[in-house]
Amino acid sequence: MGFRGFFLSFLLLAFRFEVSISSSSSLACNSNDLKALTGFSNCLGSVIAGWNSVASPDCCNWTGVTCDSSTVSGRRIVGLELSSRKLTGKICESLADLDQLRFLNLSHNFLSGSLPDDLFRLQNLEIIDISFNDFVGPINGGMCALSSSIRVLNFSYNYFAGELPKDLANCTSLHHISFHRNSLSGSLPLHHISFHRNSLSGSLPDSVFQLQNLRELLIQDNRFSGPLKNGIANLSNLEKLDISSNLFSGILPDAFGSLTRLEQFSASSNQFIGRLPISVVNSPSLQMLILNKNSLSGPINLNCSAMKNLVSLDLGSNLFHGPIPDGLSFCRRLTVLNLARNNIKGELPNNFKNLDALAVLLLSNNSLENISSALEILQHCKNLSMLFLTKNFYDEEMPNGGNLQFQNLRGLVLANCRLRGSIPQWLRSCTKLQLLDLAWNNLGGRIPSWFGKFESLFYLDLSNNSFNGEIPKSLTEIQRLKSGDISLEEPYTSFQISFNTRAASGQIFSYKQISGLRPTLDLSKNMLEGPICPCFGDLQKLHVLKLKENNLSGSIPGSLSTMTNLEILDLSHNKLSGEIPYSLLKLSFLSAFDVSYNQLYGEVPKGGQFDTFPDRSFDGNNGLCRGGCTHESEKTPTHSSREKKMKIFGWQFGVGAASGFVLTVSCCFMSGWVLPKPRKRKKAATRIGRI
Amino acid sequence: MEAKAIGVSVLLWLILLARPLCLISANMEGDALHSLRTSLEDPNNVLQSWDPTLVNPCTWFHVTCNNDNSVIRVDLGNAALSGQLVPQLGQLRNLQYLELYSNNISGQVPSDLGNLTSLVSLDLYLNSFTGPIPDTLGRLSKLRFLRLNNNSLVGPIPMSLTNISSLQVLDLSNNQLSGPVPDNGSFSLFTPISFANNQGLCGPVTGHPCPGSP
């Protein structure tokens, strides 16, 4: 995606440069061109500033217009670049009268209707970019019948429907073609390249395998099915092959030996079975091998002495078994390794110490053992930045040695392991930490005050443990949550790994970057006590604050109203007393608010966001009333929140808790919505809330 | 037992069929919101996380989805936004709360908002909207809060609004509306405060009798 964007802008830039060299002539624009341009402008629903034939008769000076240096009949328009100008309306036929037009960029506007039939009559057109508009209708053929010069066609992010034009196959000069995110259907008529996010179906036609010069075949996000045929071996110039998110099945063909230039192969989210082909695990050219979310099995038998260029390996969510092979550590350039959600057992191999380049390691949801040894080994990987170990090491003790050092660690996800012990001292050295998830363990003791020194930390989940004592005030001193004014390195922008979180409801959220997560402080379901410090008001960059199911007491500080970015505030199931401060009406982004099962009284604030919260947000409080206090609400029986909680959260809670993982950054995959959704827990919780 | 097996297989098929549809609709919703982003000016970068290349908009800040990954809330009150709304907002079929109050948004209220039949709260107050109140808002049969006050809306109050039996809070004050104020249907609940400071309104609730009425 990024590469393509870059490629395209490079082409456009190249054009501008070439043209601007020759545009020093003082001649005015050709009168036919002026007429055509005026006609084009009349069909638009919006006025383009600077387009006025009275004030400025030379249309070559108009915004976005590029002319050449013809002298015979005035300068001719060769380029029209009106990207991101909020244009509305239609493109009318008169555009096709600009017969010298070579590049047309109308991307990122609100243009609608269908394309004029005559658009492809323009014989000189080389670049058409009409992506990100609201165009509809079929794409008419003929684009390469007359013009042999078309090089770039970008029709992506529109609403084009119907079959792909058959004669695309005639477009011999085409370098770059992009139809992704439309509603096109039918079978693939041709050769080139990017059709992702459509509904193309059927098997991949054999004719594709005759395109021996093809360098990129990107057909992800369609509905192609059947096996990937051996014919793929013919595409010996292929550098990039992406067939992910289709319905391909069967075994992967052992046909990669002849693809000596293949650098990137992605087949994630298909239905491939069987073992990794010998020719794949011996490829010296592969840099990126992405096979997650299939049903591949067998041992992981990579031959790292052959795969010298491997940088990114993603085998997550398959059925691989056995131990993590020792040999992986000979892939010395390996930077991203995802083996999460397989059936891998045993300990981390000792020679993982040698993986100097390793930056992102995902091993969640396996059956790994001996966390002490694993951490001891991994601390030698000096570039390790993101470490995901959720759902391994069950019931082990959290290593607490002060000698462990992870100086570059930015994200640690070690949730749902039932780990015993307390917050380890060695975490103190992880001064670059941005994300820490230790939820769903059996950790106890106090939350240390040195957390306040993590100036980059913006996502902290310690929920579902047994932490006690007060919430340290230093949590409100975390710089990133106070001002956000901290420059940060995104750990792995260039590797296209995304990761998921699973909410209480079972919803799976997919992120491409760590910074896509909402800044969060989740201390729910512990045994924390004492008041909520008014100093929480300092956390102006915090979006999610969850303190539910603790023993917090005192009143809700009015100063929480200065947490201006707050979207979610959950204080339910505590022992909070007093009234809900009216100042919370200032929290205009607040979309979820819960104070149920406390000892609050008085009137629920009216107006602002508060009108949009459901009644259950306020249930189970003594004398809290909504919409004009009447004596009726005083009759609501009261329980101390703990009593109530203990009564309610009996076996149902156990069942619910076992079947879901609450806001756990559970695992890490490429882009995942195929995981089963455990919804039971949410439903149980809702039911409980209403008793 | 067999009936159960059949039931389960039918269910599985339905899930298989429905999943791609969900995916597509979530994409459409992301596209619709992305259009909104493009059309708004956002000096504080409140919409920075609205990345249209994500599978759906559910991880975008200030957007809330239900369990089927369909958008149910957009909470952008007091966010220093200007620019205009887009008709594509009408594609958010499950939207319940549209909170855009206290901004500087201008242009017309799109009539496509009438397609948002799940809407419970439409809060566009304290903005710079112009033009009429769309008649289509009368289709919002679940609406409880309709607050369009403190804008520059003109024209009549659509009679269709009186059909919304769930309406609890109505505020149309501080606009430039004109014509008779309906007093039938759900409007029988509302007092002069809801209509105050609109020079052109008439009818019993305003204290200005309409021309031709007794």
PDB file of C-alpha atoms in Angstrom, chain A residues 423-642:
ATOM      1  CA  ILE A 423       5.076  -6.728  39.464  1.00  0.00           C
ATOM      2  CA  PRO A 424       8.717  -7.559  38.791  1.00  0.00           C
ATOM      3  CA  GLN A 425      11.524  -5.161  39.579  1.00  0.00           C
ATOM      4  CA  TRP A 426      13.214  -5.690  36.225  1.00  0.00           C
ATOM      5  CA  LEU A 427      10.369  -3.850  34.494  1.00  0.00           C
ATOM      6  CA  ARG A 428      11.878  -0.672  35.949  1.00  0.00           C
ATOM      7  CA  SER A 429      14.630  -0.798  33.357  1.00  0.00           C
ATOM      8  CA  CYS A 430      12.127  -0.785  30.480  1.00  0.00           C
ATOM      9  CA  THR A 431      12.093   2.965  30.321  1.00  0.00           C
ATOM     10  CA  LYS A 432      10.741   3.100  26.776  1.00  0.00           C
ATOM     11  CA  LEU A 433       7.632   1.105  27.608  1.00  0.00           C
ATOM     12  CA  GLN A 434       4.503   2.282  25.782  1.00  0.00           C
ATOM     13  CA  LEU A 435       2.208  -0.692  26.243  1.00  0.00           C
ATOM     14  CA  LEU A 436       2.004  -3.030  29.224  1.00  0.00           C
ATOM     15  CA  ASP A 437      -0.646  -5.713  29.557  1.00  0.00           C
ATOM     16  CA  LEU A 438      -0.426  -8.038  32.539  1.00  0.00           C
ATOM     17  CA  ALA A 439      -4.168  -8.658  32.832  1.00  0.00           C
ATOM     18  CA  TRP A 440      -5.673 -11.972  33.893  1.00  0.00           C
ATOM     19  CA  ASN A 441      -2.828 -13.217  36.027  1.00  0.00           C
ATOM     20  CA  ASN A 442      -2.657 -13.935  39.735  1.00  0.00           C
ATOM     21  CA  LEU A 443      -0.301 -11.103  40.530  1.00  0.00           C
ATOM     22  CA  GLY A 444      -0.625  -9.405  43.877  1.00  0.00           C
ATOM     23  CA  GLY A 445       0.953  -6.811  46.090  1.00  0.00           C
ATOM     24  CA  ARG A 446       1.027  -3.117  45.391  1.00  0.00           C
ATOM     25  CA  ILE A 447       1.158  -1.316  42.083  1.00  0.00           C
ATOM     26  CA  PRO A 448       4.625   0.207  42.353  1.00  0.00           C
ATOM     27  CA  SER A 449       4.977   3.948  42.371  1.00  0.00           C
ATOM     28  CA  TRP A 450       7.807   3.829  39.837  1.00  0.00           C
ATOM     29  CA  PHE A 451       5.246   3.285  37.074  1.00  0.00           C
ATOM     30  CA  GLY A 452       5.024   7.049  37.054  1.00  0.00           C
ATOM     31  CA  LYS A 453       8.520   7.169  35.564  1.00  0.00           C
ATOM     32  CA  PHE A 454       7.413   5.416  32.342  1.00  0.00           C
ATOM     33  CA  GLU A 455       7.057   8.628  30.432  1.00  0.00           C
ATOM     34  CA  SER A 456       5.990   6.949  27.173  1.00  0.00           C
ATOM     35  CA  LEU A 457       3.465   4.568  28.680  1.00  0.00           C
ATOM     36  CA  PHE A 458      -0.034   5.113  27.354  1.00  0.00           C
ATOM     37  CA  TYR A 459      -1.670   1.701  27.621  1.00  0.00           C
ATOM     38  CA  LEU A 460      -1.610  -0.033  30.985  1.00  0.00           C
ATOM     39  CA  ASP A 461      -3.816  -3.026  31.711  1.00  0.00           C
ATOM     40  CA  LEU A 462      -3.424  -4.639  35.120  1.00  0.00           C
ATOM     41  CA  SER A 463      -7.015  -5.828  35.370  1.00  0.00           C
ATOM     42  CA  ASN A 464      -8.083  -9.177  36.757  1.00  0.00           C
ATOM     43  CA  ASN A 465      -5.302  -9.659  39.248  1.00  0.00           C
ATOM     44  CA  SER A 466      -5.119  -9.352  43.027  1.00  0.00           C
ATOM     45  CA  PHE A 467      -3.365  -6.041  43.437  1.00  0.00           C
ATOM     46  CA  ASN A 468      -4.110  -4.321  46.713  1.00  0.00           C
ATOM     47  CA  GLY A 469      -3.413  -1.074  48.482  1.00  0.00           C
ATOM     48  CA  GLU A 470      -4.099   2.352  47.053  1.00  0.00           C
ATOM     49  CA  ILE A 471      -3.704   3.424  43.472  1.00  0.00           C
ATOM     50  CA  PRO A 472      -0.311   5.127  43.454  1.00  0.00           C
ATOM     51  CA  LYS A 473      -0.558   8.842  42.754  1.00  0.00           C
ATOM     52  CA  SER A 474       2.422   8.540  40.483  1.00  0.00           C
ATOM     53  CA  LEU A 475       0.241   6.916  37.823  1.00  0.00           C
ATOM     54  CA  THR A 476      -1.151  10.379  37.268  1.00  0.00           C
ATOM     55  CA  GLU A 477       2.342  11.669  36.564  1.00  0.00           C
ATOM     56  CA  ILE A 478       2.886   9.597  33.420  1.00  0.00           C
ATOM     57  CA  GLN A 479       4.000  12.183  30.933  1.00  0.00           C
ATOM     58  CA  ARG A 480       2.416  10.691  27.831  1.00  0.00           C
ATOM     59  CA  LEU A 481      -0.976  10.575  29.530  1.00  0.00           C
ATOM     60  CA  LYS A 482      -0.682  14.113  30.847  1.00  0.00           C
ATOM     61  CA  SER A 483       0.423  16.004  27.785  1.00  0.00           C
ATOM     62  CA  GLY A 484       1.027  13.417  25.067  1.00  0.00           C
ATOM     63  CA  ASP A 485       3.908  15.683  24.262  1.00  0.00           C
ATOM     64  CA  ILE A 486       6.513  12.999  23.777  1.00  0.00           C
ATOM     65  CA  SER A 487       8.132  11.937  20.593  1.00  0.00           C
ATOM     66  CA  LEU A 488       7.730   8.239  20.039  1.00  0.00           C
ATOM     67  CA  GLU A 489       9.026   5.626  17.752  1.00  0.00           C
ATOM     68  CA  GLU A 490       6.374   3.337  16.394  1.00  0.00           C
ATOM     69  CA  PRO A 491       7.985  -0.062  16.919  1.00  0.00           C
ATOM     70  CA  TYR A 492       7.281  -1.754  13.647  1.00  0.00           C
ATOM     71  CA  THR A 493       5.707   0.431  11.038  1.00  0.00           C
ATOM     72  CA  SER A 494       7.436  -1.159   8.119  1.00  0.00           C
ATOM     73  CA  PHE A 495       6.508  -4.784   8.670  1.00  0.00           C
ATOM     74  CA  GLN A 496       2.772  -4.704   8.096  1.00  0.00           C
ATOM     75  CA  ILE A 497       2.052  -6.743  11.172  1.00  0.00           C
ATOM     76  CA  SER A 498      -1.204  -5.926  12.814  1.00  0.00           C
ATOM     77  CA  PHE A 499      -2.413  -7.138  16.147  1.00  0.00           C
ATOM     78  CA  ASN A 500      -5.723  -7.654  17.814  1.00  0.00           C
ATOM     79  CA  THR A 501      -7.337  -7.005  21.131  1.00  0.00           C
ATOM     80  CA  ARG A 502     -10.382  -8.778  22.361  1.00  0.00           C
ATOM     81  CA  ALA A 503     -12.932  -6.839  24.336  1.00  0.00           C
ATOM     82  CA  ALA A 504     -15.190  -8.197  27.048  1.00  0.00           C
ATOM     83  CA  SER A 505     -17.899  -8.594  24.474  1.00  0.00           C
ATOM     84  CA  GLY A 506     -15.710 -10.857  22.367  1.00  0.00           C
ATOM     85  CA  GLN A 507     -15.281  -8.187  19.737  1.00  0.00           C
ATOM     86  CA  ILE A 508     -11.896  -8.333  18.143  1.00  0.00           C
ATOM     87  CA  PHE A 509     -10.271  -5.065  17.313  1.00  0.00           C
ATOM     88  CA  SER A 510      -7.513  -4.958  14.773  1.00  0.00           C
ATOM     89  CA  TYR A 511      -4.739  -2.404  14.827  1.00  0.00           C
ATOM     90  CA  LYS A 512      -1.916  -1.638  12.470  1.00  0.00           C
ATOM     91  CA  GLN A 513       0.048   0.421  14.901  1.00  0.00           C
ATOM     92  CA  ILE A 514       0.503   0.526  18.623  1.00  0.00           C
ATOM     93  CA  SER A 515      -0.456   4.168  18.516  1.00  0.00           C
ATOM     94  CA  GLY A 516      -3.869   3.145  17.189  1.00  0.00           C
ATOM     95  CA  LEU A 517      -4.821   1.948  20.660  1.00  0.00           C
ATOM     96  CA  ARG A 518      -6.811   4.298  22.829  1.00  0.00           C
ATOM     97  CA  PRO A 519      -4.693   5.601  25.705  1.00  0.00           C
ATOM     98  CA  THR A 520      -5.915   3.371  28.539  1.00  0.00           C
ATOM     99  CA  LEU A 521      -5.581   2.783  32.264  1.00  0.00           C
ATOM    100  CA  ASP A 522      -7.369  -0.402  33.295  1.00  0.00           C
ATOM    101  CA  LEU A 523      -7.080  -1.471  36.927  1.00  0.00           C
ATOM    102  CA  SER A 524     -10.431  -3.285  37.055  1.00  0.00           C
ATOM    103  CA  LYS A 525     -11.078  -6.403  39.084  1.00  0.00           C
ATOM    104  CA  ASN A 526      -8.427  -6.121  41.734  1.00  0.00           C
ATOM    105  CA  MET A 527      -8.615  -5.365  45.452  1.00  0.00           C
ATOM    106  CA  LEU A 528      -7.552  -1.763  45.293  1.00  0.00           C
ATOM    107  CA  GLU A 529      -8.784   0.512  48.038  1.00  0.00           C
ATOM    108  CA  GLY A 530      -8.720   4.104  49.157  1.00  0.00           C
ATOM    109  CA  PRO A 531      -9.980   7.137  47.272  1.00  0.00           C
ATOM    110  CA  ILE A 532      -9.739   8.152  43.644  1.00  0.00           C
ATOM    111  CA  CYS A 533      -7.156  10.903  43.698  1.00  0.00           C
ATOM    112  CA  PRO A 534      -8.351  14.272  42.333  1.00  0.00           C
ATOM    113  CA  CYS A 535      -5.011  14.310  40.559  1.00  0.00           C
ATOM    114  CA  PHE A 536      -6.477  11.933  37.915  1.00  0.00           C
ATOM    115  CA  GLY A 537      -7.744  15.154  36.390  1.00  0.00           C
ATOM    116  CA  ASP A 538      -4.200  15.705  35.170  1.00  0.00           C
ATOM    117  CA  LEU A 539      -4.460  12.830  32.694  1.00  0.00           C
ATOM    118  CA  GLN A 540      -5.695  14.970  29.853  1.00  0.00           C
ATOM    119  CA  LYS A 541      -4.658  12.515  27.152  1.00  0.00           C
ATOM    120  CA  LEU A 542      -6.303   9.480  28.703  1.00  0.00           C
ATOM    121  CA  HIS A 543      -9.204   8.020  26.704  1.00  0.00           C
ATOM    122  CA  VAL A 544     -10.155   5.009  28.817  1.00  0.00           C
ATOM    123  CA  LEU A 545     -10.203   4.798  32.628  1.00  0.00           C
ATOM    124  CA  LYS A 546     -11.522   1.577  34.136  1.00  0.00           C
ATOM    125  CA  LEU A 547     -11.460   1.091  37.889  1.00  0.00           C
ATOM    126  CA  LYS A 548     -14.460  -1.202  38.259  1.00  0.00           C
ATOM    127  CA  GLU A 549     -14.729  -4.053  40.751  1.00  0.00           C
ATOM    128  CA  ASN A 550     -12.331  -2.850  43.407  1.00  0.00           C
ATOM    129  CA  ASN A 551     -12.890  -1.530  46.938  1.00  0.00           C
ATOM    130  CA  LEU A 552     -12.423   2.129  46.109  1.00  0.00           C
ATOM    131  CA  SER A 553     -14.146   4.540  48.464  1.00  0.00           C
ATOM    132  CA  GLY A 554     -14.674   8.253  48.960  1.00  0.00           C
ATOM    133  CA  SER A 555     -16.329  10.498  46.424  1.00  0.00           C
ATOM    134  CA  ILE A 556     -15.905  10.904  42.688  1.00  0.00           C
ATOM    135  CA  PRO A 557     -13.619  13.929  42.340  1.00  0.00           C
ATOM    136  CA  GLY A 558     -15.079  16.814  40.364  1.00  0.00           C
ATOM    137  CA  SER A 559     -11.632  17.329  38.883  1.00  0.00           C
ATOM    138  CA  LEU A 560     -12.121  14.283  36.655  1.00  0.00           C
ATOM    139  CA  SER A 561     -13.849  16.799  34.398  1.00  0.00           C
ATOM    140  CA  THR A 562     -10.455  18.006  33.241  1.00  0.00           C
ATOM    141  CA  MET A 563      -9.692  14.649  31.589  1.00  0.00           C
ATOM    142  CA  THR A 564     -10.835  16.252  28.377  1.00  0.00           C
ATOM    143  CA  ASN A 565     -10.218  13.303  26.067  1.00  0.00           C
ATOM    144  CA  LEU A 566     -11.965  10.705  28.191  1.00  0.00           C
ATOM    145  CA  GLU A 567     -14.213   8.362  26.179  1.00  0.00           C
ATOM    146  CA  ILE A 568     -14.811   5.572  28.684  1.00  0.00           C
ATOM    147  CA  LEU A 569     -15.106   5.939  32.483  1.00  0.00           C
ATOM    148  CA  ASP A 570     -16.047   2.837  34.440  1.00  0.00           C
ATOM    149  CA  LEU A 571     -16.168   3.143  38.227  1.00  0.00           C
ATOM    150  CA  SER A 572     -18.809   0.482  38.806  1.00  0.00           C
ATOM    151  CA  HIS A 573     -18.799  -2.043  41.664  1.00  0.00           C
ATOM    152  CA  ASN A 574     -16.833  -0.072  44.231  1.00  0.00           C
ATOM    153  CA  LYS A 575     -17.774   1.674  47.468  1.00  0.00           C
ATOM    154  CA  LEU A 576     -17.867   5.189  46.140  1.00  0.00           C
ATOM    155  CA  SER A 577     -20.183   7.593  47.922  1.00  0.00           C
ATOM    156  CA  GLY A 578     -21.479  11.124  47.514  1.00  0.00           C
ATOM    157  CA  GLU A 579     -22.980  12.636  44.368  1.00  0.00           C
ATOM    158  CA  ILE A 580     -21.978  12.444  40.735  1.00  0.00           C
ATOM    159  CA  PRO A 581     -20.236  15.782  40.156  1.00  0.00           C
ATOM    160  CA  TYR A 582     -22.048  18.025  37.694  1.00  0.00           C
ATOM    161  CA  SER A 583     -18.695  19.080  36.308  1.00  0.00           C
ATOM    162  CA  LEU A 584     -18.508  15.719  34.493  1.00  0.00           C
ATOM    163  CA  LEU A 585     -20.942  17.256  32.003  1.00  0.00           C
ATOM    164  CA  LYS A 586     -17.859  18.913  30.534  1.00  0.00           C
ATOM    165  CA  LEU A 587     -16.577  15.560  29.309  1.00  0.00           C
ATOM    166  CA  SER A 588     -17.977  15.933  25.818  1.00  0.00           C
ATOM    167  CA  PHE A 589     -16.243  12.866  24.344  1.00  0.00           C
ATOM    168  CA  LEU A 590     -17.499  10.532  27.052  1.00  0.00           C
ATOM    169  CA  SER A 591     -19.392   7.749  25.290  1.00  0.00           C
ATOM    170  CA  ALA A 592     -19.499   5.094  28.017  1.00  0.00           C
ATOM    171  CA  PHE A 593     -19.969   5.841  31.713  1.00  0.00           C
ATOM    172  CA  ASP A 594     -20.710   3.379  34.487  1.00  0.00           C
ATOM    173  CA  VAL A 595     -21.065   4.037  38.212  1.00  0.00           C
ATOM    174  CA  SER A 596     -23.439   1.178  38.947  1.00  0.00           C
ATOM    175  CA  TYR A 597     -23.237  -0.647  42.280  1.00  0.00           C
ATOM    176  CA  ASN A 598     -21.703   1.999  44.484  1.00  0.00           C
ATOM    177  CA  GLN A 599     -23.183   4.056  47.303  1.00  0.00           C
ATOM    178  CA  LEU A 600     -23.880   7.182  45.327  1.00  0.00           C
ATOM    179  CA  TYR A 601     -26.912   9.383  45.894  1.00  0.00           C
ATOM    180  CA  GLY A 602     -28.511  12.501  44.524  1.00  0.00           C
ATOM    181  CA  GLU A 603     -29.445  13.398  41.006  1.00  0.00           C
ATOM    182  CA  VAL A 604     -27.772  12.136  37.857  1.00  0.00           C
ATOM    183  CA  PRO A 605     -26.509  15.149  35.889  1.00  0.00           C
ATOM    184  CA  LYS A 606     -28.724  16.109  32.964  1.00  0.00           C
ATOM    185  CA  GLY A 607     -27.670  17.208  29.495  1.00  0.00           C
ATOM    186  CA  GLY A 608     -24.385  16.892  27.664  1.00  0.00           C
ATOM    187  CA  GLN A 609     -23.357  13.303  27.201  1.00  0.00           C
ATOM    188  CA  PHE A 610     -25.249  12.133  30.274  1.00  0.00           C
ATOM    189  CA  ASP A 611     -28.573  11.945  28.452  1.00  0.00           C
ATOM    190  CA  THR A 612     -27.071   9.301  26.225  1.00  0.00           C
ATOM    191  CA  PHE A 613     -26.108   6.847  28.977  1.00  0.00           C
ATOM    192  CA  PRO A 614     -28.432   3.945  29.681  1.00  0.00           C
ATOM    193  CA  ASP A 615     -30.163   3.598  33.055  1.00  0.00           C
ATOM    194  CA  ARG A 616     -28.102   0.549  33.909  1.00  0.00           C
ATOM    195  CA  SER A 617     -25.039   2.801  34.191  1.00  0.00           C
ATOM    196  CA  PHE A 618     -26.562   4.072  37.440  1.00  0.00           C
ATOM    197  CA  ASP A 619     -28.175   0.915  38.847  1.00  0.00           C
ATOM    198  CA  GLY A 620     -27.519  -0.338  42.337  1.00  0.00           C
ATOM    199  CA  ASN A 621     -26.863   2.955  44.078  1.00  0.00           C
ATOM    200  CA  ASN A 622     -28.548   4.244  47.176  1.00  0.00           C
ATOM    201  CA  GLY A 623     -30.839   7.069  46.276  1.00  0.00           C
ATOM    202  CA  LEU A 624     -29.317   7.919  42.928  1.00  0.00           C
ATOM    203  CA  CYS A 625     -32.108   9.107  40.725  1.00  0.00           C
ATOM    204  CA  ARG A 626     -32.545  10.229  37.187  1.00  0.00           C
ATOM    205  CA  GLY A 627     -34.861  12.764  35.629  1.00  0.00           C
ATOM    206  CA  GLY A 628     -36.141  14.590  38.716  1.00  0.00           C
ATOM    207  CA  CYS A 629     -35.641  12.952  42.067  1.00  0.00           C
ATOM    208  CA  THR A 630     -38.791  11.501  43.532  1.00  0.00           C
ATOM    209  CA  HIS A 631     -39.026   9.609  46.770  1.00  0.00           C
ATOM    210  CA  GLU A 632     -39.656   6.462  44.766  1.00  0.00           C
ATOM    211  CA  SER A 633     -36.048   5.900  43.938  1.00  0.00           C
ATOM    212  CA  GLU A 634     -35.160   6.038  47.626  1.00  0.00           C
ATOM    213  CA  LYS A 635     -36.924   2.767  48.032  1.00  0.00           C
ATOM    214  CA  THR A 636     -34.349   0.921  45.980  1.00  0.00           C
ATOM    215  CA  PRO A 637     -32.832  -1.617  48.340  1.00  0.00           C
ATOM    216  CA  THR A 638     -29.188  -1.030  49.003  1.00  0.00           C
ATOM    217  CA  HIS A 639     -26.351  -3.413  49.341  1.00  0.00           C
ATOM    218  CA  SER A 640     -22.768  -2.665  49.830  1.00  0.00           C
ATOM    219  CA  SER A 641     -21.165  -3.197  46.480  1.00  0.00           C
ATOM    220  CA  ARG A 642     -18.967  -6.018  47.703  1.00  0.00           C
TER     221      ARG A 642
END
